[in-house]
JSON list of C-alpha atoms in Angstrom, two decimals:
[
{"chain": "A", "resi": 1, "resn": "GLN", "atom": "CA", "xyz": [14.52, 6.46, 11.40]},
{"chain": "A", "resi": 2, "resn": "VAL", "atom": "CA", "xyz": [10.85, 5.75, 9.73]},
{"chain": "A", "resi": 3, "resn": "LYS", "atom": "CA", "xyz": [8.98, 2.87, 10.84]},
{"chain": "A", "resi": 4, "resn": "LEU", "atom": "CA", "xyz": [6.12, 1.51, 8.98]},
{"chain": "A", "resi": 5, "resn": "VAL", "atom": "CA", "xyz": [3.58, -1.11, 10.27]},
{"chain": "A", "resi": 6, "resn": "GLU", "atom": "CA", "xyz": [0.97, -2.69, 8.06]},
{"chain": "A", "resi": 7, "resn": "SER", "atom": "CA", "xyz": [-2.32, -4.24, 8.95]},
{"chain": "A", "resi": 8, "resn": "GLY", "atom": "CA", "xyz": [-5.54, -5.61, 7.69]},
{"chain": "A", "resi": 9, "resn": "GLY", "atom": "CA", "xyz": [-4.35, -8.36, 5.42]},
{"chain": "A", "resi": 10, "resn": "GLY", "atom": "CA", "xyz": [-6.01, -11.77, 5.47]},
{"chain": "A", "resi": 11, "resn": "LEU", "atom": "CA", "xyz": [-7.82, -14.43, 3.61]},
{"chain": "A", "resi": 12, "resn": "VAL", "atom": "CA", "xyz": [-10.73, -13.51, 1.56]},
{"chain": "A", "resi": 13, "resn": "GLN", "atom": "CA", "xyz": [-13.02, -15.08, -0.95]},
{"chain": "A", "resi": 14, "resn": "PRO", "atom": "CA", "xyz": [-12.96, -13.93, -4.73]},
{"chain": "A", "resi": 15, "resn": "GLY", "atom": "CA", "xyz": [-15.00, -10.71, -4.98]},
{"chain": "A", "resi": 16, "resn": "GLY", "atom": "CA", "xyz": [-14.62, -9.74, -1.47]},
{"chain": "A", "resi": 17, "resn": "SER", "atom": "CA", "xyz": [-12.93, -6.60, -0.06]},
{"chain": "A", "resi": 18, "resn": "LEU", "atom": "CA", "xyz": [-10.05, -5.81, 2.67]},
{"chain": "A", "resi": 19, "resn": "ARG", "atom": "CA", "xyz": [-8.73, -2.48, 3.93]},
{"chain": "A", "resi": 20, "resn": "LEU", "atom": "CA", "xyz": [-5.01, -2.31, 4.46]},
{"chain": "A", "resi": 21, "resn": "SER", "atom": "CA", "xyz": [-3.67, 0.18, 6.81]},
{"chain": "A", "resi": 22, "resn": "CYS", "atom": "CA", "xyz": [-0.13, 1.51, 7.05]},
{"chain": "A", "resi": 23, "resn": "ALA", "atom": "CA", "xyz": [0.77, 3.52, 10.28]},
{"chain": "A", "resi": 24, "resn": "ALA", "atom": "CA", "xyz": [4.01, 5.66, 10.04]},
{"chain": "A", "resi": 25, "resn": "SER", "atom": "CA", "xyz": [6.19, 6.49, 12.85]},
{"chain": "A", "resi": 26, "resn": "VAL", "atom": "CA", "xyz": [7.05, 9.87, 11.48]},
{"chain": "A", "resi": 27, "resn": "ILE", "atom": "CA", "xyz": [6.78, 13.51, 12.90]},
{"chain": "A", "resi": 28, "resn": "SER", "atom": "CA", "xyz": [4.62, 14.45, 9.77]},
{"chain": "A", "resi": 29, "resn": "LEU", "atom": "CA", "xyz": [3.33, 11.90, 7.14]},
{"chain": "A", "resi": 30, "resn": "SER", "atom": "CA", "xyz": [2.49, 15.04, 4.83]},
{"chain": "A", "resi": 31, "resn": "ILE", "atom": "CA", "xyz": [6.23, 15.50, 3.56]},
{"chain": "A", "resi": 32, "resn": "TYR", "atom": "CA", "xyz": [6.31, 11.74, 2.28]},
{"chain": "A", "resi": 33, "resn": "ASN", "atom": "CA", "xyz": [5.05, 10.31, -0.97]},
{"chain": "A", "resi": 34, "resn": "MET", "atom": "CA", "xyz": [3.46, 6.75, -0.10]},
{"chain": "A", "resi": 35, "resn": "GLY", "atom": "CA", "xyz": [2.84, 3.75, -2.00]},
{"chain": "A", "resi": 36, "resn": "TRP", "atom": "CA", "xyz": [1.63, 0.10, -1.75]},
{"chain": "A", "resi": 37, "resn": "TYR", "atom": "CA", "xyz": [3.53, -2.63, -3.56]},
{"chain": "A", "resi": 38, "resn": "ARG", "atom": "CA", "xyz": [3.11, -6.35, -3.70]},
{"chain": "A", "resi": 39, "resn": "GLN", "atom": "CA", "xyz": [5.19, -9.23, -4.34]},
{"chain": "A", "resi": 40, "resn": "ALA", "atom": "CA", "xyz": [3.64, -12.67, -5.28]},
{"chain": "A", "resi": 41, "resn": "PRO", "atom": "CA", "xyz": [5.56, -15.95, -4.97]},
{"chain": "A", "resi": 42, "resn": "GLY", "atom": "CA", "xyz": [8.06, -16.09, -7.59]},
{"chain": "A", "resi": 43, "resn": "LYS", "atom": "CA", "xyz": [7.58, -12.63, -8.82]},
{"chain": "A", "resi": 44, "resn": "GLN", "atom": "CA", "xyz": [9.14, -9.29, -8.46]},
{"chain": "A", "resi": 45, "resn": "ARG", "atom": "CA", "xyz": [7.68, -6.60, -6.24]},
{"chain": "A", "resi": 46, "resn": "GLU", "atom": "CA", "xyz": [5.42, -4.37, -8.20]},
{"chain": "A", "resi": 47, "resn": "LEU", "atom": "CA", "xyz": [3.67, -0.97, -7.50]},
{"chain": "A", "resi": 48, "resn": "VAL", "atom": "CA", "xyz": [0.13, -1.22, -6.87]},
{"chain": "A", "resi": 49, "resn": "ALA", "atom": "CA", "xyz": [-0.78, 2.10, -6.01]},
{"chain": "A", "resi": 50, "resn": "ARG", "atom": "CA", "xyz": [0.83, 5.51, -5.05]},
{"chain": "A", "resi": 51, "resn": "ILE", "atom": "CA", "xyz": [-0.32, 8.95, -3.74]},
{"chain": "A", "resi": 52, "resn": "THR", "atom": "CA", "xyz": [1.81, 11.91, -3.52]},
{"chain": "A", "resi": 53, "resn": "THR", "atom": "CA", "xyz": [2.06, 14.80, -1.02]},
{"chain": "A", "resi": 54, "resn": "GLY", "atom": "CA", "xyz": [-0.22, 16.65, -2.99]},
{"chain": "A", "resi": 55, "resn": "PHE", "atom": "CA", "xyz": [-2.84, 13.83, -3.07]},
{"chain": "A", "resi": 56, "resn": "THR", "atom": "CA", "xyz": [-2.30, 12.80, -6.69]},
{"chain": "A", "resi": 57, "resn": "THR", "atom": "CA", "xyz": [-2.90, 9.43, -7.17]},
{"chain": "A", "resi": 58, "resn": "ASN", "atom": "CA", "xyz": [-1.81, 6.67, -9.55]},
{"chain": "A", "resi": 59, "resn": "TYR", "atom": "CA", "xyz": [-2.52, 2.88, -9.99]},
{"chain": "A", "resi": 60, "resn": "ALA", "atom": "CA", "xyz": [-1.37, -0.15, -11.56]},
{"chain": "A", "resi": 61, "resn": "ASP", "atom": "CA", "xyz": [-3.29, -1.17, -14.47]},
{"chain": "A", "resi": 62, "resn": "SER", "atom": "CA", "xyz": [-4.54, -4.26, -12.98]},
{"chain": "A", "resi": 63, "resn": "VAL", "atom": "CA", "xyz": [-6.20, -2.70, -9.95]},
{"chain": "A", "resi": 64, "resn": "LYS", "atom": "CA", "xyz": [-7.69, 0.45, -11.52]},
{"chain": "A", "resi": 65, "resn": "GLY", "atom": "CA", "xyz": [-11.11, 0.71, -10.76]},
{"chain": "A", "resi": 66, "resn": "ARG", "atom": "CA", "xyz": [-11.11, -1.78, -7.85]},
{"chain": "A", "resi": 67, "resn": "PHE", "atom": "CA", "xyz": [-8.47, -0.37, -5.44]},
{"chain": "A", "resi": 68, "resn": "THR", "atom": "CA", "xyz": [-8.40, 2.94, -3.85]},
{"chain": "A", "resi": 69, "resn": "ILE", "atom": "CA", "xyz": [-5.32, 4.51, -2.13]},
{"chain": "A", "resi": 70, "resn": "SER", "atom": "CA", "xyz": [-5.88, 7.24, 0.49]},
{"chain": "A", "resi": 71, "resn": "ARG", "atom": "CA", "xyz": [-3.96, 9.07, 3.15]},
{"chain": "A", "resi": 72, "resn": "ASP", "atom": "CA", "xyz": [-4.66, 10.59, 6.47]},
{"chain": "A", "resi": 73, "resn": "ASN", "atom": "CA", "xyz": [-1.96, 12.97, 7.44]},
{"chain": "A", "resi": 74, "resn": "PRO", "atom": "CA", "xyz": [-3.01, 13.99, 10.89]},
{"chain": "A", "resi": 75, "resn": "LYS", "atom": "CA", "xyz": [-3.14, 10.19, 11.89]},
{"chain": "A", "resi": 76, "resn": "ASN", "atom": "CA", "xyz": [0.12, 9.55, 9.95]},
{"chain": "A", "resi": 77, "resn": "THR", "atom": "CA", "xyz": [-1.73, 6.60, 8.15]},
{"chain": "A", "resi": 78, "resn": "VAL", "atom": "CA", "xyz": [-2.29, 5.56, 4.74]},
{"chain": "A", "resi": 79, "resn": "TYR", "atom": "CA", "xyz": [-4.85, 3.02, 3.51]},
{"chain": "A", "resi": 80, "resn": "LEU", "atom": "CA", "xyz": [-5.46, 0.94, 0.56]},
{"chain": "A", "resi": 81, "resn": "GLN", "atom": "CA", "xyz": [-9.26, -0.17, -0.09]},
{"chain": "A", "resi": 82, "resn": "MET", "atom": "CA", "xyz": [-9.33, -3.30, -2.01]},
{"chain": "A", "resi": 83, "resn": "ASN", "atom": "CA", "xyz": [-12.72, -4.22, -3.73]},
{"chain": "A", "resi": 84, "resn": "SER", "atom": "CA", "xyz": [-13.62, -6.92, -6.13]},
{"chain": "A", "resi": 85, "resn": "LEU", "atom": "CA", "xyz": [-10.57, -9.05, -5.14]},
{"chain": "A", "resi": 86, "resn": "LYS", "atom": "CA", "xyz": [-8.94, -11.76, -7.43]},
{"chain": "A", "resi": 87, "resn": "PRO", "atom": "CA", "xyz": [-7.10, -14.88, -6.82]},
{"chain": "A", "resi": 88, "resn": "GLU", "atom": "CA", "xyz": [-4.26, -12.91, -8.86]},
{"chain": "A", "resi": 89, "resn": "ASP", "atom": "CA", "xyz": [-4.26, -10.16, -6.07]},
{"chain": "A", "resi": 90, "resn": "THR", "atom": "CA", "xyz": [-2.84, -12.64, -3.60]},
{"chain": "A", "resi": 91, "resn": "ALA", "atom": "CA", "xyz": [0.73, -11.38, -2.48]},
{"chain": "A", "resi": 92, "resn": "VAL", "atom": "CA", "xyz": [2.58, -9.63, 0.38]},
{"chain": "A", "resi": 93, "resn": "TYR", "atom": "CA", "xyz": [1.64, -6.00, 0.22]},
{"chain": "A", "resi": 94, "resn": "TYR", "atom": "CA", "xyz": [4.09, -3.53, 1.43]},
{"chain": "A", "resi": 95, "resn": "CYS", "atom": "CA", "xyz": [3.84, -0.04, 2.42]},
{"chain": "A", "resi": 96, "resn": "ASN", "atom": "CA", "xyz": [6.47, 2.31, 1.14]},
{"chain": "A", "resi": 97, "resn": "ALA", "atom": "CA", "xyz": [7.41, 5.99, 2.30]},
{"chain": "A", "resi": 98, "resn": "ASN", "atom": "CA", "xyz": [9.52, 8.00, 0.19]},
{"chain": "A", "resi": 99, "resn": "TYR", "atom": "CA", "xyz": [11.56, 11.43, 1.02]},
{"chain": "A", "resi": 100, "resn": "TYR", "atom": "CA", "xyz": [14.84, 11.43, -0.62]},
{"chain": "A", "resi": 101, "resn": "TYR", "atom": "CA", "xyz": [15.18, 7.60, 0.52]},
{"chain": "A", "resi": 102, "resn": "ASP", "atom": "CA", "xyz": [12.60, 4.89, 0.36]},
{"chain": "A", "resi": 103, "resn": "TYR", "atom": "CA", "xyz": [11.45, 3.25, 3.46]},
{"chain": "A", "resi": 104, "resn": "TRP", "atom": "CA", "xyz": [9.42, -0.15, 3.62]},
{"chain": "A", "resi": 105, "resn": "GLY", "atom": "CA", "xyz": [7.17, -1.95, 6.09]},
{"chain": "A", "resi": 106, "resn": "GLN", "atom": "CA", "xyz": [7.23, -5.64, 6.98]},
{"chain": "A", "resi": 107, "resn": "GLY", "atom": "CA", "xyz": [4.49, -6.68, 4.74]},
{"chain": "A", "resi": 108, "resn": "THR", "atom": "CA", "xyz": [1.13, -7.94, 5.18]},
{"chain": "A", "resi": 109, "resn": "GLN", "atom": "CA", "xyz": [-0.26, -11.09, 3.41]},
{"chain": "A", "resi": 110, "resn": "VAL", "atom": "CA", "xyz": [-3.19, -11.03, 1.51]},
{"chain": "A", "resi": 111, "resn": "THR", "atom": "CA", "xyz": [-4.60, -14.13, 0.10]},
{"chain": "A", "resi": 112, "resn": "VAL", "atom": "CA", "xyz": [-7.64, -14.37, -2.34]},
{"chain": "A", "resi": 113, "resn": "SER", "atom": "CA", "xyz": [-9.20, -17.89, -2.37]},
{"chain": "A", "resi": 114, "resn": "SER", "atom": "CA", "xyz": [-12.31, -19.81, -2.05]}
]
């Protein structure tokens, strides 16, 4: 069983930054493709960023140039650095791990508001 625990969410003003972390309880993170998704109230969950086992990354158009996903396999942790945050980035952010199956964390709330 894979357990994912997100942290780092909170309230930030527009233009501010946050770094989310996702700690995975796995033997080796290196075999999992990892991603961050978000879900705003009344909207469907959407992909924010993904990083493959080979460190290839891709991003939603809405966050390109502002968000950076990274992974530290020895620490079994994935990060999402979020800069220049906008009110429309407000959502619950979920960590995802994929290796044949999808595994999800509980989510962390990010609120961008003045």
